[in-house]
Short mmCIF file of C-alpha atoms in Angstrom, two decimals:
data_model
loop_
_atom_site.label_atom_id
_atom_site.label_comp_id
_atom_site.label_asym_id
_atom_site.label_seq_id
_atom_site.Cartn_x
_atom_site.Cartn_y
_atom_site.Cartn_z
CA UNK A 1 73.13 21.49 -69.72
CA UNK A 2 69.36 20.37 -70.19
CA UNK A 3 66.20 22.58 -69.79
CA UNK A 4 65.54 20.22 -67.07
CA UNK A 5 68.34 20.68 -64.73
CA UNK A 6 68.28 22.35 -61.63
CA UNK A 7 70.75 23.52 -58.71
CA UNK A 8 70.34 23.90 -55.54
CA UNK A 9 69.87 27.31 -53.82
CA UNK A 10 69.04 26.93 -49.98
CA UNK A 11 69.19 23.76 -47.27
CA UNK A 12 67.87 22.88 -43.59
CA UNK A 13 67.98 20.60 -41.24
CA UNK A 14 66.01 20.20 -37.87
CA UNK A 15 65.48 16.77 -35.47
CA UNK A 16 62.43 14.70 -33.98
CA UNK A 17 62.91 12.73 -31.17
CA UNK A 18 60.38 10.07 -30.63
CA UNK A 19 59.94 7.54 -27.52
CA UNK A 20 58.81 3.86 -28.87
CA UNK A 21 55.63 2.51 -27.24
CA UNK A 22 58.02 -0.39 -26.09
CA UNK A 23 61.57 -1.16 -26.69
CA UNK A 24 62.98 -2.65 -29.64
CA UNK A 25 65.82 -4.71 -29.59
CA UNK A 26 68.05 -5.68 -32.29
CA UNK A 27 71.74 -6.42 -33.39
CA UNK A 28 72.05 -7.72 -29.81
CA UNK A 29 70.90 -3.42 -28.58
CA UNK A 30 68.11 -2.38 -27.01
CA UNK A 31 66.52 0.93 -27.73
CA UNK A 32 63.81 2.88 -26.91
CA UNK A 33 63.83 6.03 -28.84
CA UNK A 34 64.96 7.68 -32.25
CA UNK A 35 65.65 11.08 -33.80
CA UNK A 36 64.64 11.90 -37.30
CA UNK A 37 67.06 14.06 -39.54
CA UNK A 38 64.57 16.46 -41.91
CA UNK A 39 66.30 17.91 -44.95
CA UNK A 40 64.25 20.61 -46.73
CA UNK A 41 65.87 21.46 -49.86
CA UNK A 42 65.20 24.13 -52.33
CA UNK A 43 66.26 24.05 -56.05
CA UNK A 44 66.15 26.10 -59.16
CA UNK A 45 65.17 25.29 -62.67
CA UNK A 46 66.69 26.81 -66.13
CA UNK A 47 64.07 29.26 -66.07
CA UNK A 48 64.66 30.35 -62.30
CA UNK A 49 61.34 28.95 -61.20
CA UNK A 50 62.26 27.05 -57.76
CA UNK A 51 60.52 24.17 -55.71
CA UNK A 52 61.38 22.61 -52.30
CA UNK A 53 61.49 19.36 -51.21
CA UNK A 54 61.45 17.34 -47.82
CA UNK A 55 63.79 14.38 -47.05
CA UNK A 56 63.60 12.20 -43.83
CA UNK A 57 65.83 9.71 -42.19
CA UNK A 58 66.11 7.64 -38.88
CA UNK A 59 69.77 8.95 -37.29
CA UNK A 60 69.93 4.75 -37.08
CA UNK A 61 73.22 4.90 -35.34
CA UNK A 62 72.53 1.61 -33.29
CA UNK A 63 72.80 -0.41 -36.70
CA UNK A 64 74.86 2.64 -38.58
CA UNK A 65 77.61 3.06 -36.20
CA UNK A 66 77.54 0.08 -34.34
CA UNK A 67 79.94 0.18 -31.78
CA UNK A 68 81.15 -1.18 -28.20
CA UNK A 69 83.02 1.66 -27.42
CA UNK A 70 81.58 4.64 -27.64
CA UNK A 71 77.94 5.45 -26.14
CA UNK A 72 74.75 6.15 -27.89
CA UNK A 73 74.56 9.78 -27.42
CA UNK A 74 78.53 10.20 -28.76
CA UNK A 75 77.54 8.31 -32.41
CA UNK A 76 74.29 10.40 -32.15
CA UNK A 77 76.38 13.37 -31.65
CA UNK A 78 78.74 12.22 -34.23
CA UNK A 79 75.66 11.90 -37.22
CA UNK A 80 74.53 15.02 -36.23
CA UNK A 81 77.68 16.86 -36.61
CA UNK A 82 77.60 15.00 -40.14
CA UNK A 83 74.45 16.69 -41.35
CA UNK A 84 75.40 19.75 -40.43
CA UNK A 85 78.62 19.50 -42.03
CA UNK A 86 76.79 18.34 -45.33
CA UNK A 87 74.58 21.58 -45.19
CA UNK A 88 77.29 23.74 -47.33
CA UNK A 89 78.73 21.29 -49.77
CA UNK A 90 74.80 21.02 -51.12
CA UNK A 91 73.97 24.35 -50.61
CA UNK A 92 77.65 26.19 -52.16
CA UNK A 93 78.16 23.19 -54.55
CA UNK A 94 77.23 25.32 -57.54
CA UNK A 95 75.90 22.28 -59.63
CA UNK A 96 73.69 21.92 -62.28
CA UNK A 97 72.04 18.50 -63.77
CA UNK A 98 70.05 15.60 -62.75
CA UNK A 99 69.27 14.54 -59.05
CA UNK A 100 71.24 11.48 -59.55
CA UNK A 101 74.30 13.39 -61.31
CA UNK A 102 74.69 16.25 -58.56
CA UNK A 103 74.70 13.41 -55.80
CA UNK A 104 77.39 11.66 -57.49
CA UNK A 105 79.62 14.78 -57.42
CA UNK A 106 78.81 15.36 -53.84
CA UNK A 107 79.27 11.60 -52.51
CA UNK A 108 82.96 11.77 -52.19
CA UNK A 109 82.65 14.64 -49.95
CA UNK A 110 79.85 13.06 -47.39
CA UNK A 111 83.21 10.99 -45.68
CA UNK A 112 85.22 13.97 -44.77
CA UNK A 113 82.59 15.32 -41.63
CA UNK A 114 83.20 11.87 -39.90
CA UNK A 115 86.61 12.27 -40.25
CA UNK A 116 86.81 15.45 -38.62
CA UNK A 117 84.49 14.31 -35.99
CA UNK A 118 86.60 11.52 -35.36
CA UNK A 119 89.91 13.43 -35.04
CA UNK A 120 88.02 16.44 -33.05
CA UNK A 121 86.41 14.30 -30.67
CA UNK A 122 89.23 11.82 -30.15
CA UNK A 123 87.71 9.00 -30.57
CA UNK A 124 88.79 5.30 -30.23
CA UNK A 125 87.44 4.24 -33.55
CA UNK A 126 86.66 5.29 -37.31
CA UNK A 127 83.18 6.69 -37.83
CA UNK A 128 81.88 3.68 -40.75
CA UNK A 129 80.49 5.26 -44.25
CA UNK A 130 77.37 3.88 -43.42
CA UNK A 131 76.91 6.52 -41.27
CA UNK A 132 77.70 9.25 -43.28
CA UNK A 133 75.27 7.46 -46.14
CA UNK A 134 72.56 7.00 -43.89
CA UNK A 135 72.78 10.76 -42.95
CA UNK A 136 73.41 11.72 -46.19
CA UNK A 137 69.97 9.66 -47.84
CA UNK A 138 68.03 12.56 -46.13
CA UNK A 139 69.95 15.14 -48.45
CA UNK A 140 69.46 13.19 -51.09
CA UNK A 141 65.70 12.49 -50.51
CA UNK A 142 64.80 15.89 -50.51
CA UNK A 143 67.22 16.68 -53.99
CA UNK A 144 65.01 14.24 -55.53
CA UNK A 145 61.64 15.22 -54.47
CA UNK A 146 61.93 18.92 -55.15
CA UNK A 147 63.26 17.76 -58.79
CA UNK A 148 59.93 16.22 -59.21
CA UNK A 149 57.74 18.88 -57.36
CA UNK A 150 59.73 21.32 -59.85
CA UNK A 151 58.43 19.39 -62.90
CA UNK A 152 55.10 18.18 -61.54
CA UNK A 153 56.00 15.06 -61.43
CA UNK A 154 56.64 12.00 -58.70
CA UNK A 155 60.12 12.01 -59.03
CA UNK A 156 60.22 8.42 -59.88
CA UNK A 157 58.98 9.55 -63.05
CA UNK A 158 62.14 12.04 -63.81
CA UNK A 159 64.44 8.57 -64.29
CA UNK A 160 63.91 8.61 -67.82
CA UNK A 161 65.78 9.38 -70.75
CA UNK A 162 63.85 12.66 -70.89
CA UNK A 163 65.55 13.67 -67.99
CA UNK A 164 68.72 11.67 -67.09
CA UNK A 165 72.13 12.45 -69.30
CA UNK A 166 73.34 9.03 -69.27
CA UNK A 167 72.87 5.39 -69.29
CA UNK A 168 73.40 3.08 -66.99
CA UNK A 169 77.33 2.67 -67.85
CA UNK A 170 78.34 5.75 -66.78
CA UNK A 171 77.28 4.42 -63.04
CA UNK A 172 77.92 0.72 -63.35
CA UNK A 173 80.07 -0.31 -66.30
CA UNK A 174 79.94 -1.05 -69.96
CA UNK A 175 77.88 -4.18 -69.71
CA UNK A 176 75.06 -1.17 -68.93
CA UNK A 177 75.56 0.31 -72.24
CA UNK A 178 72.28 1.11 -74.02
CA UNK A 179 70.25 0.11 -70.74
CA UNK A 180 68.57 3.21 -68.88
CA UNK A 181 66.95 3.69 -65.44
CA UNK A 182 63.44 3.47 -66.63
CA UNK A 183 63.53 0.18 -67.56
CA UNK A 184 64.07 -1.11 -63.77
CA UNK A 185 61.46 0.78 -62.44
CA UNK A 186 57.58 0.54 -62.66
CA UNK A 187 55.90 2.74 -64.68
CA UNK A 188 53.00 2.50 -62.75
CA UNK A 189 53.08 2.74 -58.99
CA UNK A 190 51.38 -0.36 -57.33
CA UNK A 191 47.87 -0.07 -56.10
CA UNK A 192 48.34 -2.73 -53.31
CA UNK A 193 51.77 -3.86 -51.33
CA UNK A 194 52.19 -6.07 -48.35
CA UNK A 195 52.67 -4.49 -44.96
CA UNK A 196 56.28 -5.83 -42.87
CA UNK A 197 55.33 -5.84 -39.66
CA UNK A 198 58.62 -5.70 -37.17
CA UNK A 199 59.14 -8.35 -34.67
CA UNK A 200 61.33 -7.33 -32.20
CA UNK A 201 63.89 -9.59 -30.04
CA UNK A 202 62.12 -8.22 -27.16
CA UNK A 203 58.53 -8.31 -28.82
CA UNK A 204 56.23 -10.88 -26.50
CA UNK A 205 55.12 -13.61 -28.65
CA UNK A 206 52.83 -15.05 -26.77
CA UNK A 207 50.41 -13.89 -23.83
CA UNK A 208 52.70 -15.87 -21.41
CA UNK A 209 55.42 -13.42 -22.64
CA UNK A 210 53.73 -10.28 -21.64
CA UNK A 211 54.98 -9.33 -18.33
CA UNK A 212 54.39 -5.47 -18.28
CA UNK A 213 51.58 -4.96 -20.57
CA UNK A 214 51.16 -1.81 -22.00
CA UNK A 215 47.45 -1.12 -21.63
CA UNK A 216 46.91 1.35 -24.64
CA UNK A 217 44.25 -0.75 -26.33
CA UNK A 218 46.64 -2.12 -28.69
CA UNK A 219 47.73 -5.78 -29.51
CA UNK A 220 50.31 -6.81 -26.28
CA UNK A 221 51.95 -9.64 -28.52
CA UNK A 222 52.61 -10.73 -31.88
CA UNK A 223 49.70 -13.03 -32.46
CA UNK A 224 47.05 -10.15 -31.49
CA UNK A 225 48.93 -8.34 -33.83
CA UNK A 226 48.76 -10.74 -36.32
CA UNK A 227 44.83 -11.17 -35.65
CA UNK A 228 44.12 -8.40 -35.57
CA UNK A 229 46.18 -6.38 -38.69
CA UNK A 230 45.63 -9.73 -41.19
CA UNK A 231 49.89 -10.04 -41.30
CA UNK A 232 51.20 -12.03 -43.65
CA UNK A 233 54.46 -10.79 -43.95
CA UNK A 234 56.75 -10.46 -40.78
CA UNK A 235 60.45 -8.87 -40.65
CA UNK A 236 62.20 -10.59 -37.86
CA UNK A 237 64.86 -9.08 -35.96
CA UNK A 238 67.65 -11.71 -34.92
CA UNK A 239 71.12 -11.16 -33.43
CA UNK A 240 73.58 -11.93 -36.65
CA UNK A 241 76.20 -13.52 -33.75
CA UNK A 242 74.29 -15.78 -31.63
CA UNK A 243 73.08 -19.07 -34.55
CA UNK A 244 71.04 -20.65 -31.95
CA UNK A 245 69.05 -18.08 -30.25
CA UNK A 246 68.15 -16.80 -33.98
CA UNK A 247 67.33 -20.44 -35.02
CA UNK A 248 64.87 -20.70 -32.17
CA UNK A 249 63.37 -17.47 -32.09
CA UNK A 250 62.40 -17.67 -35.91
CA UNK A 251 60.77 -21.24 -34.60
CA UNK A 252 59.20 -19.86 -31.87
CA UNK A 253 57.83 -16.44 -34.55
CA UNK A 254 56.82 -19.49 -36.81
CA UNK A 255 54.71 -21.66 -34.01
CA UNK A 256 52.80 -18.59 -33.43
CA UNK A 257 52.41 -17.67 -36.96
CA UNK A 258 51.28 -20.96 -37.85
CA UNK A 259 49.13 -21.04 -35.42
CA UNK A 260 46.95 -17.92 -36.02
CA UNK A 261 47.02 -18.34 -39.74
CA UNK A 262 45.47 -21.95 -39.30
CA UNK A 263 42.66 -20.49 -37.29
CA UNK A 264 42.43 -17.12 -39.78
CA UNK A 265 42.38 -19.59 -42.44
CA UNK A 266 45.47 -18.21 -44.07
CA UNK A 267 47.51 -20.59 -45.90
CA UNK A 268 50.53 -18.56 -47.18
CA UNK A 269 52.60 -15.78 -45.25
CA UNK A 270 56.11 -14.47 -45.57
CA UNK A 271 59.52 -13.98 -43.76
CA UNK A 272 62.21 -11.37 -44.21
CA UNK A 273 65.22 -12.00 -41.46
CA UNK A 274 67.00 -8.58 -40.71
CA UNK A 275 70.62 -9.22 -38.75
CA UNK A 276 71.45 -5.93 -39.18
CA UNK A 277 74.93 -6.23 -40.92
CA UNK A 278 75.80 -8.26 -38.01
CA UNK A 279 76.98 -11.64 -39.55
CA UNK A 280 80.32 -12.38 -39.94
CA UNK A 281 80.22 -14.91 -43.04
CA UNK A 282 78.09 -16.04 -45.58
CA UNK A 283 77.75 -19.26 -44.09
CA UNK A 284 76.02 -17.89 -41.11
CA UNK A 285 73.62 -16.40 -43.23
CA UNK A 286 72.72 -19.66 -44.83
#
């Protein structure tokens, strides 16, 4: 054990539930809301001085738990139960060590919730890991910021070999041996990243695709938004099962694009295509 570990002595959980300003759509769902899973964690050092931190996650069950049989609220209900489930296996696990050491202890236990939920609430399906991992990345979250808090430090800054017991072959193999965290992360944080702004399958593109505007004095499609915000990089939402409605809506994002950025005198933006785990093979993808 290192003067540096901690364990972890209390956790909570509470919700937010948030209405969009319009509805997203995405994955081939539309959705017009979301509920936030907060994690407060609190931790104790060698010398029994303690610090808390805060984690926060999307419940994204729409892209988490994507399924055609069950409803929204029942794989809602079904991440929920999760966290709450995941509540004593941090709080009674008794560990002590790094962040990154205590959550791979706990990771084979994040599974067995959705397996219960599945067998209590009879459902039809499986509940997928991913949605145990996406619940449990709030846990985690929080672990890792009230490390740092407890050593006054951003905790991106505790993945060094001052505070980490092993290399990277413990995790990923013996090609790691010898290499540590540290050296894939910067040292120093950036000063300046690019903003993704989301473009949603139902997102209005053009003024002759606003047909309910929203009147709240902010852009109504994406080339106000691009005129206004100075986007250069957009994350496009597309469908992962339908090729040629994503072909032509990235054309129809890039006509637009093009054509503000001309008259902005921009000469270089950026795309990032999000199918949200919806394509079947690599060759759709490509």
């Amino acid at each position: 054990m290192r003067s540096t570990d901690i364990t972890i002595r209390d956790v909570a959980i509470s919700y937010e539930d948030y209405t969009y300003r319009t509805p997203i759509k995405f994955g081939g769902m539309t959705l017009d809301k979301v509920t936030l899973l907060n994690v407060t964690m609190t931790v104790e050092g060698a010398t029994g001085r303690r610090a808390v931190g805060f984690g926060s996650m999307p419940l994204g069950n729409i892209w988490a738990w994507p399924s055609r049989q069950l409803s929204y609220d029942q794989t809602l209900a079904g991440m929920k139960y999760i966290a709450e489930r995941l509540i004593g296996p941090f709080r009674m696990s008794g560990l002590y060590g790094h962040p990154i050491d205590i959550i791979e202890e706990l990771e084979p236990r994040y599974y067995l919730p959705g397996e219960d939920y599945a067998r209590l609430a009879r459902l039809s399906e499986p509940v997928p890991k991913l949605a145990a991992l996406v619940v449990a990345s709030a846990f985690d979250a929080a672990l890792h910021d009230a490390y740092g808090k407890l050593h006054g430090r951003n905790c991106y800054q505790t993945y060094t070999r001052e505070f980490l017991h092993n290399d990277l072959s413990h995790y990923l193999g013996e090609e790691f041996t010898g290499e540590w965290l540290e050296q894939y992360i910067e040292p120093v944080p950036k000063a300046v990243m690019p903003l993704y702004h989301l473009v949603g399958a139902l997102d209005p593109l053009t003024p002759a695709e606003v047909r309910q505007p929203v009147g709240d004095g902010l852009p109504e499609h994406l080339g106000e938004w691009i005129e206004r915000d100075g986007l250069t990089h957009l994350k496009i939402k597309l469908n992962g099962d339908d090729l040629g409605w994503d072909v032509e809506r990235v054309l129809s994002v890039n006509a637009v694009a093009e054509e503000v950025q001309k008259r902005q005198g921009v000469e270089r933006w950026y795309y990032s295509l999000d199918f949200n785990e919806r394509c079947q093979t690599v060759d759709y993808l490509l």
